[in-house]
Coordinates of C-alpha atoms in Angstrom, one line a residue:
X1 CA -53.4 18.9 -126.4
X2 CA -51.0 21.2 -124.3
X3 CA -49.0 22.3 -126.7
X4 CA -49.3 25.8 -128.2
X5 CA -47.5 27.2 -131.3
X6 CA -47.2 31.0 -131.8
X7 CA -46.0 32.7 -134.8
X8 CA -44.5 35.8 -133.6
X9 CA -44.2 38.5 -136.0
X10 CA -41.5 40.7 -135.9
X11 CA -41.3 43.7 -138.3
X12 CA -37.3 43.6 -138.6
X13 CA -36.0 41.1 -140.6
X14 CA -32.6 38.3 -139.3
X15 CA -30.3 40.4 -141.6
X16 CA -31.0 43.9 -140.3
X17 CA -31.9 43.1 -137.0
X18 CA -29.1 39.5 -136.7
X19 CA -28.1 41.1 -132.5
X20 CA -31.9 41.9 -131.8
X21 CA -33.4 38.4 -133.0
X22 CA -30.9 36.9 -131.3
X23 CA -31.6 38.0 -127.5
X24 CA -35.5 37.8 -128.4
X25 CA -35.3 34.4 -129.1
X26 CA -33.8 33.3 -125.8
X27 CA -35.9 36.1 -124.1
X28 CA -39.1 33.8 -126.2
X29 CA -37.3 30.7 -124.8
X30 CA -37.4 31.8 -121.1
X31 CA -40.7 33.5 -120.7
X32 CA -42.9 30.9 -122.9
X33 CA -44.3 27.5 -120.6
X34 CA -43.9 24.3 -121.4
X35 CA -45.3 23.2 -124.8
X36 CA -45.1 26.3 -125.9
X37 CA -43.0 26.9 -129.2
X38 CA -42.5 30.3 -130.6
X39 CA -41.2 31.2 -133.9
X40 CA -39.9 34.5 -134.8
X41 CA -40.7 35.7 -138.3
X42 CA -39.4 39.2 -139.9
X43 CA -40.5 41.3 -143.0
X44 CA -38.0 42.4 -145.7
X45 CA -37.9 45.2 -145.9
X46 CA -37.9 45.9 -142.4
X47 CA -39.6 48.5 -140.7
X48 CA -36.3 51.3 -141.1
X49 CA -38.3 54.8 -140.7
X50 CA -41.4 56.1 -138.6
X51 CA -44.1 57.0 -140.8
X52 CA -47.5 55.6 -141.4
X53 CA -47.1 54.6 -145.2
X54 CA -44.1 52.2 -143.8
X55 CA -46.5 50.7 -141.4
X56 CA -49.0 49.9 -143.9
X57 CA -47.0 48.4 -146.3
X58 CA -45.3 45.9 -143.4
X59 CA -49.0 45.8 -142.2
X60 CA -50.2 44.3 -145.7
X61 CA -47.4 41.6 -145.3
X62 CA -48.2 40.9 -141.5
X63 CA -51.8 40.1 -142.8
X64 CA -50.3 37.4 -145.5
X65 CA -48.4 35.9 -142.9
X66 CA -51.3 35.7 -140.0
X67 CA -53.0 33.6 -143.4
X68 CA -50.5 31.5 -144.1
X69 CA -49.9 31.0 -139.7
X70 CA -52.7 29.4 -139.9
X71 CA -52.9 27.5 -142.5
X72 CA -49.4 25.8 -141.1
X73 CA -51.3 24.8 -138.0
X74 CA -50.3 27.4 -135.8
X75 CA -52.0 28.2 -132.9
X76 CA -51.7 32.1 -132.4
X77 CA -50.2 34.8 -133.9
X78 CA -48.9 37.9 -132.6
X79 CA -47.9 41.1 -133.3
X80 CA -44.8 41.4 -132.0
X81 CA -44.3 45.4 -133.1
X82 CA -46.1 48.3 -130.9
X83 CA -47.9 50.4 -133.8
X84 CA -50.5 47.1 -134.3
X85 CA -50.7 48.3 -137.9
X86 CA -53.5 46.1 -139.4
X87 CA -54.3 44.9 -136.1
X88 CA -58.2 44.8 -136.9
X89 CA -57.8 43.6 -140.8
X90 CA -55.5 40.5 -139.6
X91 CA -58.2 39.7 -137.0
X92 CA -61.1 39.7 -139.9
X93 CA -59.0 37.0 -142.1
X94 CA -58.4 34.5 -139.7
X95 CA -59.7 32.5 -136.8
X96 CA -57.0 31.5 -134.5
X97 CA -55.9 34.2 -131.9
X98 CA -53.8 37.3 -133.1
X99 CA -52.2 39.2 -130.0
X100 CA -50.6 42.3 -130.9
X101 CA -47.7 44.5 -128.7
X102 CA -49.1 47.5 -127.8
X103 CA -52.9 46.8 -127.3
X104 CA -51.6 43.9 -124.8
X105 CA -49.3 46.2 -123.4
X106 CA -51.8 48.7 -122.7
X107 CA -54.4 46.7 -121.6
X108 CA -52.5 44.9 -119.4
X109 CA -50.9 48.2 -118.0
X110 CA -54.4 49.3 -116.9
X111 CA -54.3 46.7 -113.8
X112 CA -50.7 48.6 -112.9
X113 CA -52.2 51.8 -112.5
X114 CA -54.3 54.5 -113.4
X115 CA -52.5 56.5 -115.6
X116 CA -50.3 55.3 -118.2
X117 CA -47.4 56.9 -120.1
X118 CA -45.8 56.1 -123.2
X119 CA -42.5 56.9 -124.7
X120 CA -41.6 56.2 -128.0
X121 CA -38.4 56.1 -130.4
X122 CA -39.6 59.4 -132.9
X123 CA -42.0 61.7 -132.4
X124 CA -43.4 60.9 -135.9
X125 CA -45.1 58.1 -134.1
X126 CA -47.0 60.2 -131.9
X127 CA -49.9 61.2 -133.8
X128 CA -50.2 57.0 -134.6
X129 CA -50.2 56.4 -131.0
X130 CA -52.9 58.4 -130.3
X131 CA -55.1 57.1 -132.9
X132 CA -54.2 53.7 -131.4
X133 CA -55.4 55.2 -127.7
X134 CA -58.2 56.4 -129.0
X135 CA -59.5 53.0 -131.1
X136 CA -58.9 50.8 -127.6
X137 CA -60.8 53.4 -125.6
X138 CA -57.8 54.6 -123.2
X139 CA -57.5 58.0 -123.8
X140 CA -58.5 58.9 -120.1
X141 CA -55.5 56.2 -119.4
X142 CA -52.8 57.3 -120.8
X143 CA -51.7 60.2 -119.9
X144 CA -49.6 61.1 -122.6
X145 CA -47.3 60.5 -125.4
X146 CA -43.6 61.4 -125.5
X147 CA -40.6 60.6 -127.9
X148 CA -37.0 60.0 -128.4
X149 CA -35.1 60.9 -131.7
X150 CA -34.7 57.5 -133.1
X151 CA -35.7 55.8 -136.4
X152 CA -36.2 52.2 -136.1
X153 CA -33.2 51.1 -137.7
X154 CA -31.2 53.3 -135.7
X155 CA -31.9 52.1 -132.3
X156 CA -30.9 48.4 -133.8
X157 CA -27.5 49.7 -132.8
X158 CA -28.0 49.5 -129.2
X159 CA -27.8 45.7 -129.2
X160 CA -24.2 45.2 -130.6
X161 CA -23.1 48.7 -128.3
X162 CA -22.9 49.2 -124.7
X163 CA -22.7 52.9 -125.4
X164 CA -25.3 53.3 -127.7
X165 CA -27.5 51.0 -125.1
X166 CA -26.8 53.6 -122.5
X167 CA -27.7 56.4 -124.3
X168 CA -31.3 55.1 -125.6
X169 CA -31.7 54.4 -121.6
X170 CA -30.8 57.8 -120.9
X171 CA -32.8 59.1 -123.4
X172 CA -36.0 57.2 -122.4
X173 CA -36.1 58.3 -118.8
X174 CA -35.1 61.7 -119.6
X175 CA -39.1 61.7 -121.7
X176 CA -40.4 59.6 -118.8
X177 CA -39.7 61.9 -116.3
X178 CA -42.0 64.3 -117.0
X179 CA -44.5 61.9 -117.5
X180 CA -44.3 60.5 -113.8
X181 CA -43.7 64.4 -112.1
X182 CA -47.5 65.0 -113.7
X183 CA -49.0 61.7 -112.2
X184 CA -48.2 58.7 -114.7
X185 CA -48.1 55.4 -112.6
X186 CA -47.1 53.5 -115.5
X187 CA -44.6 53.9 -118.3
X188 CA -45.1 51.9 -121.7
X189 CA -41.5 52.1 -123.9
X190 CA -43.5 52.2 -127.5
X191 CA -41.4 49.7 -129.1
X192 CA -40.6 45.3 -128.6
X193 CA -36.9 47.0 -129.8
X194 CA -36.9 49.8 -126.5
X195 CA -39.1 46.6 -124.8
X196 CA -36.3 44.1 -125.0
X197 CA -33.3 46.2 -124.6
X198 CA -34.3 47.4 -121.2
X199 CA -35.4 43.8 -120.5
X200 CA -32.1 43.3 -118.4
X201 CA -33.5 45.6 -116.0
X202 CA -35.4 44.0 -113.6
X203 CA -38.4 45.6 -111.8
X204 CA -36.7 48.9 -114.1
X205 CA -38.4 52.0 -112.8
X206 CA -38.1 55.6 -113.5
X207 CA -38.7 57.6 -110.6
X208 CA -41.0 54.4 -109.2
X209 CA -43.1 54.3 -112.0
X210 CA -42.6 50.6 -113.2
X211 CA -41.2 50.6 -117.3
X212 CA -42.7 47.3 -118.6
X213 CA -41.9 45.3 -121.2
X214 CA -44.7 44.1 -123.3
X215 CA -43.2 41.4 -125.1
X216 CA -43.9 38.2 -122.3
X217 CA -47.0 39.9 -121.9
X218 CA -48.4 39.7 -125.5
X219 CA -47.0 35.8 -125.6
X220 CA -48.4 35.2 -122.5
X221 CA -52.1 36.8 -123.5
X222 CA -51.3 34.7 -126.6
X223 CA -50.5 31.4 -124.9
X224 CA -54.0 32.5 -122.6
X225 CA -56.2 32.9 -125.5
X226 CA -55.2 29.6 -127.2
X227 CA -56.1 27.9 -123.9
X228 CA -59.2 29.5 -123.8
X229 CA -60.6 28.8 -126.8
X230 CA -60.0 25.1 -126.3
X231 CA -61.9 25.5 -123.3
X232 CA -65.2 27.7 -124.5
X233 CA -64.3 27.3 -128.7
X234 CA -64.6 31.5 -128.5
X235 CA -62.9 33.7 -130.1
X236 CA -63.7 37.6 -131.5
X237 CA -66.8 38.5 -132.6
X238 CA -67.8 38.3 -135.7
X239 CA -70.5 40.6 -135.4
X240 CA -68.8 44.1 -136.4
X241 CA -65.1 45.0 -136.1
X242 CA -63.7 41.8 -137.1
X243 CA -66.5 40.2 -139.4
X244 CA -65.0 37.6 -141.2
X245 CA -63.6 38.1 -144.7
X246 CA -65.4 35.5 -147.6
X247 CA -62.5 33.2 -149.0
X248 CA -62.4 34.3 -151.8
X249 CA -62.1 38.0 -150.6
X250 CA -58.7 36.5 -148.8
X251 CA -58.1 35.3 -151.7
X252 CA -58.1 38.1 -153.8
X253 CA -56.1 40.1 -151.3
X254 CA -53.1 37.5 -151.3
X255 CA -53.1 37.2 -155.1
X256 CA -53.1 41.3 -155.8
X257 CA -50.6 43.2 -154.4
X258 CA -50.4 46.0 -157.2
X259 CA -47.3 48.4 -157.9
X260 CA -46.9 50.6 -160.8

């Protein structure tokens, strides 16, 4: 078989995010190769404000989903949202691939050049960032962290107004900068909603440091893995990180989400 089908998880939801899903789906369409279907799915309620407790709650519901991906018959799954929340969990409950944004991205970014920067939308995301840098081994990679003054839902705006897209560009190359003046070859935007929007911009670079957009790169490493495993049937290891959950310890984490 040739054909692959991805379930791309997106932490904004159709009704919050109607302009956003809409250019990501044709940006899916144009990057993806033949055979390849990708689905976009959201969580409700959406990722709206930077802080870790958001991300674990929309990282709980991005686990559920990777299940039920592949119990649909999907082929991969990816993470189409930068922070990777539950990146290592979603990896223990199920066997097909799960690609996630900003591990691909900085990977991938480490064939660019030596020294990576990121910028994000708040600076309440830097501290999560870090831990990310340090759990893929990077942190003499990237060479640092800076932010905008954006909550997720905010930045959301840019895709119905020119303005408001202009601004978040401005905004982003004003924190990258710096970044390239002390030696970054590389700049990450730390978003798929910064990713997308400067999408448009082709070969975009700040100062000649390349800005690149992780999004047909985590599809791509998904489309990659799929075919892989076909070849060699491997996958992750089971022998640490990503041991594999017992059933009925899946199970029991579908059937209890408690609340007060």
């Amino acid at each position: 078989m040739t054909s692959i089908k991805i379930w791309y998880q997106s932490y904004v939801d159709y009704e919050n995010g109607k302009s956003y899903w809409d250019v990501l789906g044709r940006h899916l369409d144009e990057i993806v190769a033949p055979g390849t279907t990708v689905d976009i799915n959201g969580i409700t309620p959406f990722d709206s404000y930077a802080h870790p407790l958001v991300e674990f709650r929309c990282a709980r519901e991005m686990i559920c989903n990777a299940v039920q991906a592949e119990r649909e018959g999907y082929d991969a799954f990816v993470v189409g949202h930068f922070q990777d929340a539950g990146l290592y969990e979603v990896r223990a409950a199920v066997d097909i691939p799960v690609i996630a944004l900003g591990e691909a991205s900085m990977l991938y970014c480490c064939q660019l050049g030596q020294r990576i920067g990121i910028v994000t939308i708040n600076p309440r995301f830097i501290p999560w960032f870090h831990h990310q840098i340090g759990k893929y081994g990077l942190k003499e990679r990237i060479s640092g962290v800076h932010a905008m003054t954006f909550e997720p839902g905010q930045i959301l705006e840019a895709y119905s107004s020119n303005e408001r897209a202009d601004q978040v560009k401005a905004l982003f190359e004003e924190q990258a900068r710096p970044l390239v003046a002390q030696g970054t070859d590389v700049l990450i935007p730390g978003g798929g909603i910064p990713m997308l929007l400067f999408a448009k911009y082709h070969n975009h670079l700040v100062d000649e440091a390349p800005v690149i957009n992780g999004i047909p790169i985590a599809v791509k490493m998904a489309e990659m893995a799929v075919t892989l495993k076909r070849l060699t049937g491997q996958s992750v290891s089971r022998v640490s990180d990503y041991a594999k959950a017992p059933p009925e310890v899946i199970e029991e984490f579908l059937a209890h989400p408690k609340g007060l």
